Amino acid sequence: MHPKKQIDFVKQKIKQKEQPYYQAYQQLIAEADSALQAKDHALADFNVPGYYRDALAHRTNSKSLQTDAFNAYACALAYQLSGKKKYADKSLEFLMAWANKNTKYSNADGSLVMAYSGTAMIISAELLYNYKGWKAKDKEQFMGWAKNVYRKSADEIRNRKNNWADWGRLGSILTAYLLDDKAEVAENIRLIKSDLFHKIAPDGHMPEEVKREANGIWYTYFSLAPITAASWVAYQADGTNLFTYQEDGRSIKTALDYMLYHSQHPDEWKWFQKPHPGKPSSWPGNLLEAMYPIYKDEKYNAYVKEARPLYYPAHHFAWTFPTLMRPFLIYD
Protein backbone atom coordinates (compact mmCIF):
# COMPACT_ATOMS: atom_id res chain seq x y z
CA MET A 1 0.00 0.00 0.00
CA HIS A 2 2.95 2.30 0.67
CA PRO A 3 5.85 1.64 -1.70
CA LYS A 4 9.31 2.93 -0.85
CA LYS A 5 9.12 5.63 -3.54
CA GLN A 6 5.97 7.01 -1.93
CA ILE A 7 7.50 6.96 1.56
CA ASP A 8 10.68 8.68 0.36
CA PHE A 9 8.61 11.28 -1.51
CA VAL A 10 6.52 12.08 1.57
CA LYS A 11 9.56 12.23 3.88
CA GLN A 12 11.07 14.86 1.61
CA LYS A 13 7.85 16.89 1.68
CA ILE A 14 7.79 16.69 5.48
CA LYS A 15 11.43 17.79 5.68
CA GLN A 16 10.56 20.82 3.54
CA LYS A 17 7.41 21.43 5.61
CA GLU A 18 5.44 21.55 2.39
CA GLN A 19 1.68 21.70 2.70
CA PRO A 20 -0.65 19.89 2.83
CA TYR A 21 1.82 17.11 3.62
CA TYR A 22 3.28 18.69 6.74
CA GLN A 23 -0.05 19.39 8.37
CA ALA A 24 -1.23 15.88 7.47
CA TYR A 25 1.95 14.49 9.03
CA GLN A 26 1.30 16.40 12.25
CA GLN A 27 -2.20 14.96 12.21
CA LEU A 28 -0.74 11.45 11.88
CA ILE A 29 1.75 11.99 14.71
CA ALA A 30 -1.03 13.21 17.00
CA GLU A 31 -2.92 9.98 16.33
CA ALA A 32 0.20 7.87 16.82
CA ASP A 33 1.04 9.63 20.09
CA SER A 34 -2.48 8.95 21.31
CA ALA A 35 -2.10 5.29 20.33
CA LEU A 36 1.03 5.02 22.48
CA GLN A 37 -1.25 5.22 25.52
CA ALA A 38 -3.80 2.68 24.26
CA LYS A 39 -4.22 -0.97 25.16
CA ASP A 40 -5.22 -3.71 22.75
CA HIS A 41 -8.70 -5.24 22.49
CA ALA A 42 -7.78 -8.58 20.92
CA LEU A 43 -10.48 -11.27 20.90
CA ALA A 44 -9.92 -15.01 20.67
CA ASP A 45 -13.12 -15.31 18.65
CA PHE A 46 -13.96 -12.29 16.50
CA ASN A 47 -17.69 -12.88 16.77
CA VAL A 48 -19.68 -10.32 14.80
CA PRO A 49 -23.42 -10.92 14.52
CA GLY A 50 -25.48 -9.29 11.81
CA TYR A 51 -26.10 -5.63 12.55
CA TYR A 52 -29.87 -5.93 12.39
CA ARG A 53 -29.85 -9.00 14.66
CA ASP A 54 -27.64 -7.62 17.45
CA ALA A 55 -26.47 -4.06 16.81
CA LEU A 56 -24.68 -3.65 20.16
CA ALA A 57 -22.56 -6.80 19.86
CA HIS A 58 -21.89 -6.00 16.19
CA ARG A 59 -20.58 -2.53 17.05
CA THR A 60 -18.65 -3.57 20.17
CA ASN A 61 -16.80 -6.51 18.67
CA SER A 62 -16.18 -4.72 15.37
CA LYS A 63 -14.68 -1.77 17.21
CA SER A 64 -12.18 -4.01 19.00
CA LEU A 65 -10.39 -4.79 15.74
CA GLN A 66 -11.07 -1.42 14.14
CA THR A 67 -9.50 0.54 17.01
CA ASP A 68 -6.44 -1.70 17.25
CA ALA A 69 -5.97 -1.84 13.48
CA PHE A 70 -6.06 1.94 13.13
CA ASN A 71 -3.65 2.41 16.04
CA ALA A 72 -1.27 -0.17 14.59
CA TYR A 73 -1.41 1.53 11.19
CA ALA A 74 -0.91 5.05 12.55
CA CYS A 75 2.10 3.93 14.58
CA ALA A 76 3.65 1.87 11.77
CA LEU A 77 3.35 4.76 9.34
CA ALA A 78 4.65 7.22 11.94
CA TYR A 79 7.68 4.95 12.37
CA GLN A 80 8.37 4.86 8.64
CA LEU A 81 8.15 8.64 8.32
CA SER A 82 9.85 9.67 11.59
CA GLY A 83 12.24 6.78 12.20
CA LYS A 84 11.26 6.66 15.88
CA LYS A 85 11.32 3.11 17.25
CA LYS A 86 8.69 3.81 19.90
CA TYR A 87 6.05 3.87 17.16
CA ALA A 88 7.22 0.59 15.62
CA ASP A 89 7.25 -1.13 19.00
CA LYS A 90 3.74 0.07 19.81
CA SER A 91 2.42 -1.02 16.42
CA LEU A 92 3.87 -4.46 17.05
CA GLU A 93 2.02 -4.64 20.36
CA PHE A 94 -1.28 -4.43 18.51
CA LEU A 95 -0.22 -6.82 15.76
CA MET A 96 1.07 -9.44 18.15
CA ALA A 97 -1.90 -9.16 20.50
CA TRP A 98 -4.15 -10.34 17.68
CA ALA A 99 -1.64 -12.83 16.31
CA ASN A 100 -1.25 -14.46 19.73
CA LYS A 101 -4.88 -14.41 20.83
CA ASN A 102 -7.20 -14.41 17.82
CA THR A 103 -7.77 -17.81 16.25
CA LYS A 104 -11.04 -17.36 14.39
CA TYR A 105 -13.90 -15.15 13.27
CA SER A 106 -17.54 -16.15 13.47
CA ASN A 107 -21.19 -15.24 13.07
CA ALA A 108 -22.96 -13.55 10.15
CA ASP A 109 -20.63 -10.58 9.67
CA GLY A 110 -17.40 -11.96 11.12
CA SER A 111 -15.69 -12.59 7.79
CA LEU A 112 -16.74 -9.26 6.27
CA VAL A 113 -15.74 -7.08 9.21
CA MET A 114 -12.48 -8.99 9.65
CA ALA A 115 -11.74 -8.40 5.96
CA TYR A 116 -12.51 -4.67 5.82
CA SER A 117 -11.08 -3.72 9.22
CA GLY A 118 -8.09 -6.04 9.22
CA THR A 119 -6.59 -4.50 6.08
CA ALA A 120 -4.83 -2.01 8.37
CA MET A 121 -3.15 -4.86 10.27
CA ILE A 122 -1.70 -6.25 7.03
CA ILE A 123 -0.57 -2.81 5.85
CA SER A 124 1.08 -2.26 9.24
CA ALA A 125 2.95 -5.54 8.95
CA GLU A 126 4.22 -4.55 5.51
CA LEU A 127 5.45 -1.23 6.91
CA LEU A 128 7.26 -3.03 9.74
CA TYR A 129 8.48 -6.00 7.72
CA ASN A 130 12.17 -5.03 7.86
CA TYR A 131 12.09 -3.56 11.37
CA LYS A 132 14.92 -5.19 13.32
CA GLY A 133 12.93 -5.04 16.53
CA TRP A 134 10.40 -7.55 15.18
CA LYS A 135 11.67 -10.88 16.48
CA ALA A 136 11.71 -13.71 13.95
CA LYS A 137 9.50 -15.94 16.11
CA ASP A 138 6.92 -13.17 16.53
CA LYS A 139 6.98 -12.35 12.84
CA GLU A 140 6.38 -16.00 12.00
CA GLN A 141 3.45 -16.04 14.41
CA PHE A 142 1.91 -12.96 12.81
CA MET A 143 2.37 -14.29 9.29
CA GLY A 144 0.57 -17.44 10.39
CA TRP A 145 -2.36 -15.37 11.64
CA ALA A 146 -2.35 -13.33 8.44
CA LYS A 147 -2.53 -16.46 6.32
CA ASN A 148 -4.72 -18.76 8.40
CA VAL A 149 -7.18 -16.32 9.97
CA TYR A 150 -7.17 -12.99 8.15
CA ARG A 151 -6.69 -14.17 4.56
CA LYS A 152 -9.11 -17.01 5.18
CA SER A 153 -11.81 -14.43 5.96
CA ALA A 154 -10.96 -12.44 2.85
CA ASP A 155 -10.85 -15.44 0.53
CA GLU A 156 -14.15 -16.67 1.94
CA ILE A 157 -15.99 -13.63 0.56
CA ARG A 158 -13.99 -12.61 -2.51
CA ASN A 159 -16.35 -14.36 -4.93
CA ARG A 160 -19.48 -12.61 -3.73
CA LYS A 161 -21.33 -10.23 -6.09
CA ASN A 162 -21.27 -6.98 -4.15
CA ASN A 163 -18.90 -4.98 -1.94
CA TRP A 164 -18.17 -8.10 0.15
CA ALA A 165 -16.13 -9.40 -2.78
CA ASP A 166 -14.31 -6.10 -3.17
CA TRP A 167 -13.17 -6.10 0.46
CA GLY A 168 -12.28 -9.76 0.21
CA ARG A 169 -10.07 -9.11 -2.80
CA LEU A 170 -8.34 -6.14 -1.18
CA GLY A 171 -7.65 -8.16 1.97
CA SER A 172 -6.47 -11.12 -0.07
CA ILE A 173 -4.14 -9.20 -2.39
CA LEU A 174 -2.63 -7.26 0.52
CA THR A 175 -1.92 -10.52 2.34
CA ALA A 176 -0.62 -12.25 -0.77
CA TYR A 177 1.80 -9.37 -1.35
CA LEU A 178 2.93 -9.51 2.29
CA LEU A 179 3.50 -13.27 2.06
CA ASP A 180 5.15 -12.98 -1.37
CA ASP A 181 2.50 -15.24 -2.87
CA LYS A 182 2.63 -14.19 -6.51
CA ALA A 183 0.04 -16.73 -7.61
CA GLU A 184 -2.56 -15.29 -5.25
CA VAL A 185 -1.70 -11.73 -6.25
CA ALA A 186 -2.41 -12.76 -9.85
CA GLU A 187 -5.62 -14.53 -8.87
CA ASN A 188 -7.01 -11.44 -7.16
CA ILE A 189 -6.18 -9.31 -10.19
CA ARG A 190 -7.98 -11.88 -12.35
CA LEU A 191 -11.02 -11.72 -10.09
CA ILE A 192 -11.17 -7.93 -10.26
CA LYS A 193 -11.00 -8.02 -14.04
CA SER A 194 -13.53 -10.83 -14.27
CA ASP A 195 -16.54 -8.85 -13.09
CA LEU A 196 -15.57 -5.17 -13.03
CA PHE A 197 -17.81 -4.42 -15.99
CA HIS A 198 -20.69 -6.26 -14.37
CA LYS A 199 -20.26 -4.19 -11.23
CA ILE A 200 -20.26 -0.90 -13.17
CA ALA A 201 -23.07 0.04 -15.57
CA PRO A 202 -22.49 2.12 -18.72
CA ASP A 203 -23.62 5.31 -16.97
CA GLY A 204 -21.31 4.63 -14.00
CA HIS A 205 -23.81 3.43 -11.39
CA MET A 206 -23.11 0.19 -9.52
CA PRO A 207 -26.20 -2.04 -9.74
CA GLU A 208 -25.50 -4.09 -6.60
CA GLU A 209 -24.87 -1.02 -4.48
CA VAL A 210 -27.63 1.39 -5.53
CA LYS A 211 -30.17 -1.11 -4.18
CA ARG A 212 -29.39 -0.04 -0.62
CA GLU A 213 -32.12 2.61 -0.42
CA ALA A 214 -30.95 5.79 1.41
CA ASN A 215 -27.43 4.33 1.70
CA GLY A 216 -26.90 3.74 -2.02
CA ILE A 217 -24.23 6.42 -2.40
CA TRP A 218 -22.45 5.16 0.71
CA TYR A 219 -22.41 1.59 -0.61
CA THR A 220 -21.15 2.81 -3.98
CA TYR A 221 -18.27 4.42 -2.10
CA PHE A 222 -17.89 1.29 0.04
CA SER A 223 -17.39 -0.77 -3.11
CA LEU A 224 -15.11 1.66 -4.93
CA ALA A 225 -12.80 2.20 -1.94
CA PRO A 226 -11.51 -1.41 -1.92
CA ILE A 227 -11.63 -1.74 -5.72
CA THR A 228 -9.34 1.28 -6.11
CA ALA A 229 -7.08 0.26 -3.22
CA ALA A 230 -6.71 -3.26 -4.63
CA SER A 231 -5.95 -1.70 -8.02
CA TRP A 232 -3.22 0.37 -6.38
CA VAL A 233 -1.70 -2.75 -4.80
CA ALA A 234 -1.91 -4.56 -8.15
CA TYR A 235 -0.01 -1.70 -9.81
CA GLN A 236 2.74 -1.93 -7.18
CA ALA A 237 2.85 -5.73 -7.40
CA ASP A 238 3.28 -6.27 -11.13
CA GLY A 239 2.49 -3.05 -12.99
CA THR A 240 -1.09 -3.99 -13.88
CA ASN A 241 -2.99 -0.72 -14.37
CA LEU A 242 -6.64 -1.30 -13.59
CA PHE A 243 -7.26 2.43 -13.28
CA THR A 244 -7.33 2.69 -17.09
CA TYR A 245 -9.06 -0.66 -17.66
CA GLN A 246 -12.30 -0.02 -19.59
CA GLU A 247 -14.94 -1.61 -21.76
CA ASP A 248 -17.87 0.05 -23.56
CA GLY A 249 -17.48 3.20 -21.47
CA ARG A 250 -17.44 1.29 -18.18
CA SER A 251 -14.45 1.95 -15.93
CA ILE A 252 -13.47 2.77 -12.39
CA LYS A 253 -13.33 6.42 -13.47
CA THR A 254 -16.93 6.48 -14.70
CA ALA A 255 -18.09 4.98 -11.40
CA LEU A 256 -16.11 7.58 -9.43
CA ASP A 257 -17.59 10.38 -11.52
CA TYR A 258 -21.11 9.05 -10.98
CA MET A 259 -20.57 8.87 -7.22
CA LEU A 260 -19.13 12.39 -7.05
CA TYR A 261 -21.90 13.93 -9.13
CA HIS A 262 -24.62 12.43 -6.97
CA SER A 263 -22.78 13.30 -3.77
CA GLN A 264 -23.07 16.89 -4.95
CA HIS A 265 -26.57 16.46 -6.41
CA PRO A 266 -28.35 13.89 -4.22
CA ASP A 267 -31.72 15.19 -5.41
CA GLU A 268 -30.90 13.66 -8.83
CA TRP A 269 -30.25 10.17 -7.41
CA LYS A 270 -32.96 8.14 -9.13
CA TRP A 271 -32.63 5.04 -6.98
CA PHE A 272 -34.10 6.42 -3.75
CA GLN A 273 -35.40 9.75 -2.49
CA LYS A 274 -33.12 11.75 -0.20
CA PRO A 275 -30.04 9.49 -0.12
CA HIS A 276 -27.19 10.18 2.29
CA PRO A 277 -24.58 12.00 0.15
CA GLY A 278 -21.48 11.97 2.37
CA LYS A 279 -19.18 14.98 2.61
CA PRO A 280 -15.69 16.13 1.58
CA SER A 281 -14.20 15.80 5.08
CA SER A 282 -15.27 12.18 5.45
CA TRP A 283 -16.48 9.78 2.77
CA PRO A 284 -16.36 10.00 -0.21
CA GLY A 285 -13.83 12.78 0.33
CA ASN A 286 -11.08 10.38 1.36
CA LEU A 287 -11.56 8.30 -1.78
CA LEU A 288 -11.66 11.29 -4.12
CA GLU A 289 -8.59 12.77 -2.42
CA ALA A 290 -6.77 9.52 -3.17
CA MET A 291 -7.98 9.40 -6.75
CA TYR A 292 -7.05 12.98 -7.60
CA PRO A 293 -3.33 12.16 -8.09
CA ILE A 294 -4.26 9.10 -10.15
CA TYR A 295 -6.66 10.80 -12.57
CA LYS A 296 -5.70 14.47 -12.11
CA ASP A 297 -9.37 15.43 -12.43
CA GLU A 298 -9.94 18.94 -11.10
CA LYS A 299 -13.49 18.02 -10.05
CA TYR A 300 -12.01 15.75 -7.40
CA ASN A 301 -9.62 18.44 -6.22
CA ALA A 302 -12.38 21.05 -6.03
CA TYR A 303 -14.53 18.72 -3.94
CA VAL A 304 -11.90 18.04 -1.25
CA LYS A 305 -9.52 21.01 -1.18
CA GLU A 306 -11.24 22.89 1.64
CA ALA A 307 -11.31 19.75 3.79
CA ARG A 308 -7.59 18.99 3.68
CA PRO A 309 -5.80 17.35 5.35
CA LEU A 310 -8.09 14.33 5.19
CA TYR A 311 -7.82 11.06 7.03
CA TYR A 312 -10.36 8.33 7.77
CA PRO A 313 -9.74 6.74 11.19
CA ALA A 314 -12.60 4.29 11.69
CA HIS A 315 -14.58 1.28 10.48
CA HIS A 316 -12.69 0.25 7.33
CA PHE A 317 -9.23 0.91 5.98
CA ALA A 318 -8.48 1.45 2.31
CA TRP A 319 -7.69 5.15 1.86
CA THR A 320 -6.93 6.02 5.48
CA PHE A 321 -4.32 8.79 5.07
CA PRO A 322 -5.01 10.04 1.52
CA THR A 323 -3.68 13.60 1.90
CA LEU A 324 -0.40 12.48 3.45
CA MET A 325 0.17 9.32 1.39
CA ARG A 326 -0.92 10.40 -2.07
CA PRO A 327 -0.90 7.61 -4.67
CA PHE A 328 0.89 8.88 -7.76
CA LEU A 329 1.47 6.34 -10.52
CA ILE A 330 4.90 7.94 -10.99
CA TYR A 331 6.80 9.67 -8.17
CA ASP A 332 9.20 12.36 -9.36
Coordinates of C-alpha atoms in Angstrom, one line a residue:
M1 CA 0.0 0.0 0.0
H2 CA 2.9 2.3 0.7
P3 CA 5.9 1.6 -1.7
K4 CA 9.3 2.9 -0.9
K5 CA 9.1 5.6 -3.5
Q6 CA 6.0 7.0 -1.9
I7 CA 7.5 7.0 1.6
D8 CA 10.7 8.7 0.4
F9 CA 8.6 11.3 -1.5
V10 CA 6.5 12.1 1.6
K11 CA 9.6 12.2 3.9
Q12 CA 11.1 14.9 1.6
K13 CA 7.8 16.9 1.7
I14 CA 7.8 16.7 5.5
K15 CA 11.4 17.8 5.7
Q16 CA 10.6 20.8 3.5
K17 CA 7.4 21.4 5.6
E18 CA 5.4 21.5 2.4
Q19 CA 1.7 21.7 2.7
P20 CA -0.6 19.9 2.8
Y21 CA 1.8 17.1 3.6
Y22 CA 3.3 18.7 6.7
Q23 CA -0.1 19.4 8.4
A24 CA -1.2 15.9 7.5
Y25 CA 2.0 14.5 9.0
Q26 CA 1.3 16.4 12.3
Q27 CA -2.2 15.0 12.2
L28 CA -0.7 11.4 11.9
I29 CA 1.8 12.0 14.7
A30 CA -1.0 13.2 17.0
E31 CA -2.9 10.0 16.3
A32 CA 0.2 7.9 16.8
D33 CA 1.0 9.6 20.1
S34 CA -2.5 8.9 21.3
A35 CA -2.1 5.3 20.3
L36 CA 1.0 5.0 22.5
Q37 CA -1.3 5.2 25.5
A38 CA -3.8 2.7 24.3
K39 CA -4.2 -1.0 25.2
D40 CA -5.2 -3.7 22.8
H41 CA -8.7 -5.2 22.5
A42 CA -7.8 -8.6 20.9
L43 CA -10.5 -11.3 20.9
A44 CA -9.9 -15.0 20.7
D45 CA -13.1 -15.3 18.6
F46 CA -14.0 -12.3 16.5
N47 CA -17.7 -12.9 16.8
V48 CA -19.7 -10.3 14.8
P49 CA -23.4 -10.9 14.5
G50 CA -25.5 -9.3 11.8
Y51 CA -26.1 -5.6 12.6
Y52 CA -29.9 -5.9 12.4
R53 CA -29.9 -9.0 14.7
D54 CA -27.6 -7.6 17.5
A55 CA -26.5 -4.1 16.8
L56 CA -24.7 -3.6 20.2
A57 CA -22.6 -6.8 19.9
H58 CA -21.9 -6.0 16.2
R59 CA -20.6 -2.5 17.1
T60 CA -18.7 -3.6 20.2
N61 CA -16.8 -6.5 18.7
S62 CA -16.2 -4.7 15.4
K63 CA -14.7 -1.8 17.2
S64 CA -12.2 -4.0 19.0
L65 CA -10.4 -4.8 15.7
Q66 CA -11.1 -1.4 14.1
T67 CA -9.5 0.5 17.0
D68 CA -6.4 -1.7 17.2
A69 CA -6.0 -1.8 13.5
F70 CA -6.1 1.9 13.1
N71 CA -3.6 2.4 16.0
A72 CA -1.3 -0.2 14.6
Y73 CA -1.4 1.5 11.2
A74 CA -0.9 5.0 12.5
C75 CA 2.1 3.9 14.6
A76 CA 3.6 1.9 11.8
L77 CA 3.4 4.8 9.3
A78 CA 4.7 7.2 11.9
Y79 CA 7.7 4.9 12.4
Q80 CA 8.4 4.9 8.6
L81 CA 8.2 8.6 8.3
S82 CA 9.9 9.7 11.6
G83 CA 12.2 6.8 12.2
K84 CA 11.3 6.7 15.9
K85 CA 11.3 3.1 17.3
K86 CA 8.7 3.8 19.9
Y87 CA 6.1 3.9 17.2
A88 CA 7.2 0.6 15.6
D89 CA 7.3 -1.1 19.0
K90 CA 3.7 0.1 19.8
S91 CA 2.4 -1.0 16.4
L92 CA 3.9 -4.5 17.0
E93 CA 2.0 -4.6 20.4
F94 CA -1.3 -4.4 18.5
L95 CA -0.2 -6.8 15.8
M96 CA 1.1 -9.4 18.1
A97 CA -1.9 -9.2 20.5
W98 CA -4.2 -10.3 17.7
A99 CA -1.6 -12.8 16.3
N100 CA -1.2 -14.5 19.7
K101 CA -4.9 -14.4 20.8
N102 CA -7.2 -14.4 17.8
T103 CA -7.8 -17.8 16.2
K104 CA -11.0 -17.4 14.4
Y105 CA -13.9 -15.2 13.3
S106 CA -17.5 -16.2 13.5
N107 CA -21.2 -15.2 13.1
A108 CA -23.0 -13.6 10.2
D109 CA -20.6 -10.6 9.7
G110 CA -17.4 -12.0 11.1
S111 CA -15.7 -12.6 7.8
L112 CA -16.7 -9.3 6.3
V113 CA -15.7 -7.1 9.2
M114 CA -12.5 -9.0 9.7
A115 CA -11.7 -8.4 6.0
Y116 CA -12.5 -4.7 5.8
S117 CA -11.1 -3.7 9.2
G118 CA -8.1 -6.0 9.2
T119 CA -6.6 -4.5 6.1
A120 CA -4.8 -2.0 8.4
M121 CA -3.2 -4.9 10.3
I122 CA -1.7 -6.2 7.0
I123 CA -0.6 -2.8 5.8
S124 CA 1.1 -2.3 9.2
A125 CA 3.0 -5.5 8.9
E126 CA 4.2 -4.6 5.5
L127 CA 5.5 -1.2 6.9
L128 CA 7.3 -3.0 9.7
Y129 CA 8.5 -6.0 7.7
N130 CA 12.2 -5.0 7.9
Y131 CA 12.1 -3.6 11.4
K132 CA 14.9 -5.2 13.3
G133 CA 12.9 -5.0 16.5
W134 CA 10.4 -7.6 15.2
K135 CA 11.7 -10.9 16.5
A136 CA 11.7 -13.7 14.0
K137 CA 9.5 -15.9 16.1
D138 CA 6.9 -13.2 16.5
K139 CA 7.0 -12.3 12.8
E140 CA 6.4 -16.0 12.0
Q141 CA 3.4 -16.0 14.4
F142 CA 1.9 -13.0 12.8
M143 CA 2.4 -14.3 9.3
G144 CA 0.6 -17.4 10.4
W145 CA -2.4 -15.4 11.6
A146 CA -2.4 -13.3 8.4
K147 CA -2.5 -16.5 6.3
N148 CA -4.7 -18.8 8.4
V149 CA -7.2 -16.3 10.0
Y150 CA -7.2 -13.0 8.2
R151 CA -6.7 -14.2 4.6
K152 CA -9.1 -17.0 5.2
S153 CA -11.8 -14.4 6.0
A154 CA -11.0 -12.4 2.8
D155 CA -10.8 -15.4 0.5
E156 CA -14.2 -16.7 1.9
I157 CA -16.0 -13.6 0.6
R158 CA -14.0 -12.6 -2.5
N159 CA -16.4 -14.4 -4.9
R160 CA -19.5 -12.6 -3.7
K161 CA -21.3 -10.2 -6.1
N162 CA -21.3 -7.0 -4.1
N163 CA -18.9 -5.0 -1.9
W164 CA -18.2 -8.1 0.1
A165 CA -16.1 -9.4 -2.8
D166 CA -14.3 -6.1 -3.2
W167 CA -13.2 -6.1 0.5
G168 CA -12.3 -9.8 0.2
R169 CA -10.1 -9.1 -2.8
L170 CA -8.3 -6.1 -1.2
G171 CA -7.6 -8.2 2.0
S172 CA -6.5 -11.1 -0.1
I173 CA -4.1 -9.2 -2.4
L174 CA -2.6 -7.3 0.5
T175 CA -1.9 -10.5 2.3
A176 CA -0.6 -12.2 -0.8
Y177 CA 1.8 -9.4 -1.3
L178 CA 2.9 -9.5 2.3
L179 CA 3.5 -13.3 2.1
D180 CA 5.2 -13.0 -1.4
D181 CA 2.5 -15.2 -2.9
K182 CA 2.6 -14.2 -6.5
A183 CA 0.0 -16.7 -7.6
E184 CA -2.6 -15.3 -5.2
V185 CA -1.7 -11.7 -6.3
A186 CA -2.4 -12.8 -9.8
E187 CA -5.6 -14.5 -8.9
N188 CA -7.0 -11.4 -7.2
I189 CA -6.2 -9.3 -10.2
R190 CA -8.0 -11.9 -12.3
L191 CA -11.0 -11.7 -10.1
I192 CA -11.2 -7.9 -10.3
K193 CA -11.0 -8.0 -14.0
S194 CA -13.5 -10.8 -14.3
D195 CA -16.5 -8.8 -13.1
L196 CA -15.6 -5.2 -13.0
F197 CA -17.8 -4.4 -16.0
H198 CA -20.7 -6.3 -14.4
K199 CA -20.3 -4.2 -11.2
I200 CA -20.3 -0.9 -13.2
A201 CA -23.1 0.0 -15.6
P202 CA -22.5 2.1 -18.7
D203 CA -23.6 5.3 -17.0
G204 CA -21.3 4.6 -14.0
H205 CA -23.8 3.4 -11.4
M206 CA -23.1 0.2 -9.5
P207 CA -26.2 -2.0 -9.7
E208 CA -25.5 -4.1 -6.6
E209 CA -24.9 -1.0 -4.5
V210 CA -27.6 1.4 -5.5
K211 CA -30.2 -1.1 -4.2
R212 CA -29.4 0.0 -0.6
E213 CA -32.1 2.6 -0.4
A214 CA -30.9 5.8 1.4
N215 CA -27.4 4.3 1.7
G216 CA -26.9 3.7 -2.0
I217 CA -24.2 6.4 -2.4
W218 CA -22.5 5.2 0.7
Y219 CA -22.4 1.6 -0.6
T220 CA -21.2 2.8 -4.0
Y221 CA -18.3 4.4 -2.1
F222 CA -17.9 1.3 0.0
S223 CA -17.4 -0.8 -3.1
L224 CA -15.1 1.7 -4.9
A225 CA -12.8 2.2 -1.9
P226 CA -11.5 -1.4 -1.9
I227 CA -11.6 -1.7 -5.7
T228 CA -9.3 1.3 -6.1
A229 CA -7.1 0.3 -3.2
A230 CA -6.7 -3.3 -4.6
S231 CA -6.0 -1.7 -8.0
W232 CA -3.2 0.4 -6.4
V233 CA -1.7 -2.8 -4.8
A234 CA -1.9 -4.6 -8.1
Y235 CA 0.0 -1.7 -9.8
Q236 CA 2.7 -1.9 -7.2
A237 CA 2.8 -5.7 -7.4
D238 CA 3.3 -6.3 -11.1
G239 CA 2.5 -3.1 -13.0
T240 CA -1.1 -4.0 -13.9
N241 CA -3.0 -0.7 -14.4
L242 CA -6.6 -1.3 -13.6
F243 CA -7.3 2.4 -13.3
T244 CA -7.3 2.7 -17.1
Y245 CA -9.1 -0.7 -17.7
Q246 CA -12.3 0.0 -19.6
E247 CA -14.9 -1.6 -21.8
D248 CA -17.9 0.1 -23.6
G249 CA -17.5 3.2 -21.5
R250 CA -17.4 1.3 -18.2
S251 CA -14.5 2.0 -15.9
I252 CA -13.5 2.8 -12.4
K253 CA -13.3 6.4 -13.5
T254 CA -16.9 6.5 -14.7
A255 CA -18.1 5.0 -11.4
L256 CA -16.1 7.6 -9.4
D257 CA -17.6 10.4 -11.5
Y258 CA -21.1 9.1 -11.0
M259 CA -20.6 8.9 -7.2
L260 CA -19.1 12.4 -7.1
Y261 CA -21.9 13.9 -9.1
H262 CA -24.6 12.4 -7.0
S263 CA -22.8 13.3 -3.8
Q264 CA -23.1 16.9 -4.9
H265 CA -26.6 16.5 -6.4
P266 CA -28.3 13.9 -4.2
D267 CA -31.7 15.2 -5.4
E268 CA -30.9 13.7 -8.8
W269 CA -30.3 10.2 -7.4
K270 CA -33.0 8.1 -9.1
W271 CA -32.6 5.0 -7.0
F272 CA -34.1 6.4 -3.8
Q273 CA -35.4 9.8 -2.5
K274 CA -33.1 11.8 -0.2
P275 CA -30.0 9.5 -0.1
H276 CA -27.2 10.2 2.3
P277 CA -24.6 12.0 0.1
G278 CA -21.5 12.0 2.4
K279 CA -19.2 15.0 2.6
P280 CA -15.7 16.1 1.6
S281 CA -14.2 15.8 5.1
S282 CA -15.3 12.2 5.5
W283 CA -16.5 9.8 2.8
P284 CA -16.4 10.0 -0.2
G285 CA -13.8 12.8 0.3
N286 CA -11.1 10.4 1.4
L287 CA -11.6 8.3 -1.8
L288 CA -11.7 11.3 -4.1
E289 CA -8.6 12.8 -2.4
A290 CA -6.8 9.5 -3.2
M291 CA -8.0 9.4 -6.7
Y292 CA -7.1 13.0 -7.6
P293 CA -3.3 12.2 -8.1
I294 CA -4.3 9.1 -10.2
Y295 CA -6.7 10.8 -12.6
K296 CA -5.7 14.5 -12.1
D297 CA -9.4 15.4 -12.4
E298 CA -9.9 18.9 -11.1
K299 CA -13.5 18.0 -10.1
Y300 CA -12.0 15.7 -7.4
N301 CA -9.6 18.4 -6.2
A302 CA -12.4 21.1 -6.0
Y303 CA -14.5 18.7 -3.9
V304 CA -11.9 18.0 -1.2
K305 CA -9.5 21.0 -1.2
E306 CA -11.2 22.9 1.6
A307 CA -11.3 19.8 3.8
R308 CA -7.6 19.0 3.7
P309 CA -5.8 17.4 5.3
L310 CA -8.1 14.3 5.2
Y311 CA -7.8 11.1 7.0
Y312 CA -10.4 8.3 7.8
P313 CA -9.7 6.7 11.2
A314 CA -12.6 4.3 11.7
H315 CA -14.6 1.3 10.5
H316 CA -12.7 0.2 7.3
F317 CA -9.2 0.9 6.0
A318 CA -8.5 1.5 2.3
W319 CA -7.7 5.1 1.9
T320 CA -6.9 6.0 5.5
F321 CA -4.3 8.8 5.1
P322 CA -5.0 10.0 1.5
T323 CA -3.7 13.6 1.9
L324 CA -0.4 12.5 3.4
M325 CA 0.2 9.3 1.4
R326 CA -0.9 10.4 -2.1
P327 CA -0.9 7.6 -4.7
F328 CA 0.9 8.9 -7.8
L329 CA 1.5 6.3 -10.5
I330 CA 4.9 7.9 -11.0
Y331 CA 6.8 9.7 -8.2
D332 CA 9.2 12.4 -9.4

